[in-house]
Amino acid sequence: MPTLDDVGKAAGVSRGTVSNVFNRPELVRPELRERVEEAARRLGYGGPDPKGRLLKEGRFNAIGFMPPGAYAIAEFIRSPYGRELLQGAALACDAAGATLSLVNGTDETRTGTIREALVDGFILGNVVDINLVASAKRRRLPFVILESDAGPDVNSIRIDGRSGAMDAVRHLTALGHMRFAILSIRRTAGSAIIHLPGQAGRGLLAGFALDHERLQGFRDGLAQAGLSIDDVPVIETRPGDPEAGAAVFDHCPDATAILTMSDWQAITVLDEAVRRGIDVPGHVSVVGFDGTAESTRTTPPLTTVAHDVVGKGRLAAEMVLENGPPRQVVLPVELVVRASTAPPR
Amino acid sequence: MPTLDDVGKAAGVSRGTVSNVFNRPELVRPELRERVEEAARRLGYGGPDPKGRLLKEGRFNAIGFMPPGAYAIAEFIRSPYGRELLQGAALACDAAGATLSLVNGTDETRTGTIREALVDGFILGNVVDINLVASAKRRRLPFVILESDAGPDVNSIRIDGRSGAMDAVRHLTALGHMRFAILSIRRTAGSAIIHLPGQAGRGLLAGFALDHERLQGFRDGLAQAGLSIDDVPVIETRPGDPEAGAAVFDHCPDATAILTMSDWQAITVLDEAVRRGIDVPGHVSVVGFDGTAESTRTTPPLTTVAHDVVGKGRLAAEMVLENGPPRQVVLPVELVVRASTAPPR
DNA sequence: TCATTTTCTTGGAGCGCTCCAAGTTTTTTG
DNA sequence: CAAAAAACTTGGAGCGCTCCAAGAAAATGA
């Protein structure tokens, strides 16, 4: 690839002049300009390489988005939650004239990615591996983490998952439900993990912050109705696992209410219900989480623990772009009652 | 921000040694390494800046995605078509270990964006402004354009929109439909444009390649049934305009079949039908375009002119990443008949 | 102890560009 | 027509890094 120098040589002028021809053409006498442009054409010069400029300018004018532990970018875009989050981030980037870089990376390579990504800051999707936060700090770029809190010196945005989950349970117990099933999120590769009541080592409340918090909310909500989460089957599936619905119906045949951790999971359950001819909400009630646009369009429309996902994505990008003092934001949630819940059969 | 040199100075070693500490630590004696690391910590050095390396290496290891003329990135992600396309591109980037950069830009700034984006290649969403192709050529990076054909020296991927559109019309005329409405895409900002039959200067077949082609298909399909597109009202709305459905029902009250240019538009029509208590397909049939995953989940499920959108996105990214000789790919379409079409009332 | 080998460290060159002070040429002015 | 002003062009410095040949130091062997 020819460089400014090559073009300059070919046109019999200096590098600086060639640079001017491309960046400040008004500074260069027309006939000279023409000569330089002609030389550039002849050599197949594609214009000043942004790499060079970059080094000088010092900014990529881009922020990186790293999807949550369990996802690849492609998978994340597929999820209703993921695409609204990206939408919001894209909105903010657009407004700021910045680029949104979708960086991939398996759990093992993410640290390296953080070290080397060509960005001015990061949005770290729900962080599973806490070492990522350490890596991000080390890079000394602004970043924000989603759905975790890593202390007062780290930007974070999360929702109050516990109270949202409690609201969902309260709604269902108020309708008279007593027999629940919980669809939780598996944060590693693989198919559904079934935790039946009474099973040893259910370790449900270990895991990852987001899931932990929501499970706590479910637990506490159940407790308020005199029920124990220990009697509730919990199934962990990967976010977009199409088998999730099947797993629930197979393993929790007498649940009258199914609590989930995302609208996507709830949709899977709805789909499986159609397949099996199970009536929702007549036979079983289903509650989603996140309140994405999808949840309004299902059949029946989904009762869900909603928050402003697009707004969250936008805020995240804004925080990174602004690079102000660290903030920990907790967004409100609201139970939106639609037609997927009703009194038990 | 401190640099390798600063750290070297602070630790009393050379720049090269500091670089080794970070990149090939095994080459550096442990105690020296420790001394350097300690100096780095003390200075708050965030590790070798990728900018420097970049210049040496010469590749960004990223491809840029530029959305179609009418969209911003955020809007594009909202559309069922857009997110499947991005999904596919993300898939290919992930497999290649590359980053997918979502570059924004209004119509006026896109040329500049193409000149300066920090990427090794481009996917240009449906190109409205043909000058973009010239800009992309000038940059001398691999690129592919979608839903247009810019000749044998430019990578392109498109579907056979004309035959897909014809299939849609044939399906409807076979069912007995005689009165149509067409929902087309407005490629500029603003609300719906109504082209009623007989109106002067309908200029329907001008516009942008994709729309042009599909309109041709509609025209030719109608002609086969002895109908003229000149008698069919055509409404142009922006891709995600929620008013699209309303415009159709307001201005084409006696259409028994509505042809659209995207599933997204068709979904809008379905939503409006629900709102107005209009039965689909009892009262009116609706046909989508693209065959996105969304189209299976609507009520009723959508009859649509389908193609593999995810595959298209993946292929696009692969073509850019491979940087082989230019190819012009035409993907097959297939009319998928579902429950949104039926014989006319 | 000195020669040889092995291990470690150095600093210059170069990646492609932009910026800018200084120099050169052209134009204007008195 | 010379001097002053304006217009244009030049080339070095520097952005932060990696690579690598060469040099220095330490370890090993005779």
PDB file of C-alpha atoms (C1' of nucleotides) in Angstrom, chain C residues 1-25:
ATOM      1  C1'  DT C   1      41.499 -18.253  34.838  1.00  0.00           C
ATOM      2  C1'  DC C   2      39.985 -17.573  30.233  1.00  0.00           C
ATOM      3  C1'  DA C   3      37.145 -18.990  26.399  1.00  0.00           C
ATOM      4  C1'  DT C   4      32.722 -20.316  25.119  1.00  0.00           C
ATOM      5  C1'  DT C   5      27.982 -20.583  25.450  1.00  0.00           C
ATOM      6  C1'  DT C   6      23.716 -19.038  27.134  1.00  0.00           C
ATOM      7  C1'  DT C   7      20.724 -15.638  28.877  1.00  0.00           C
ATOM      8  C1'  DC C   8      19.272 -11.105  29.101  1.00  0.00           C
ATOM      9  C1'  DT C   9      18.956  -6.150  27.757  1.00  0.00           C
ATOM     10  C1'  DT C  10      19.470  -2.298  24.759  1.00  0.00           C
ATOM     11  C1'  DG C  11      18.274   1.259  21.556  1.00  0.00           C
ATOM     12  C1'  DG C  12      17.601   2.330  16.652  1.00  0.00           C
ATOM     13  C1'  DA C  13      14.450   1.842  12.806  1.00  0.00           C
ATOM     14  C1'  DG C  14      10.098   2.033  11.331  1.00  0.00           C
ATOM     15  C1'  DC C  15       4.807   1.729  11.161  1.00  0.00           C
ATOM     16  C1'  DG C  16       1.737   6.376   8.447  1.00  0.00           C
ATOM     17  C1'  DC C  17       0.248  10.167   9.813  1.00  0.00           C
ATOM     18  C1'  DT C  18      -0.405  15.347  11.578  1.00  0.00           C
ATOM     19  C1'  DC C  19       1.378  19.495  13.182  1.00  0.00           C
ATOM     20  C1'  DC C  20       3.986  23.429  12.823  1.00  0.00           C
ATOM     21  C1'  DA C  21       7.882  26.527  12.571  1.00  0.00           C
ATOM     22  C1'  DA C  22      10.662  27.884   9.080  1.00  0.00           C
ATOM     23  C1'  DG C  23      11.607  28.607   4.425  1.00  0.00           C
ATOM     24  C1'  DT C  24      10.337  29.711  -0.385  1.00  0.00           C
ATOM     25  C1'  DT C  25       7.681  31.606  -3.912  1.00  0.00           C
TER      26       DT C  25
END
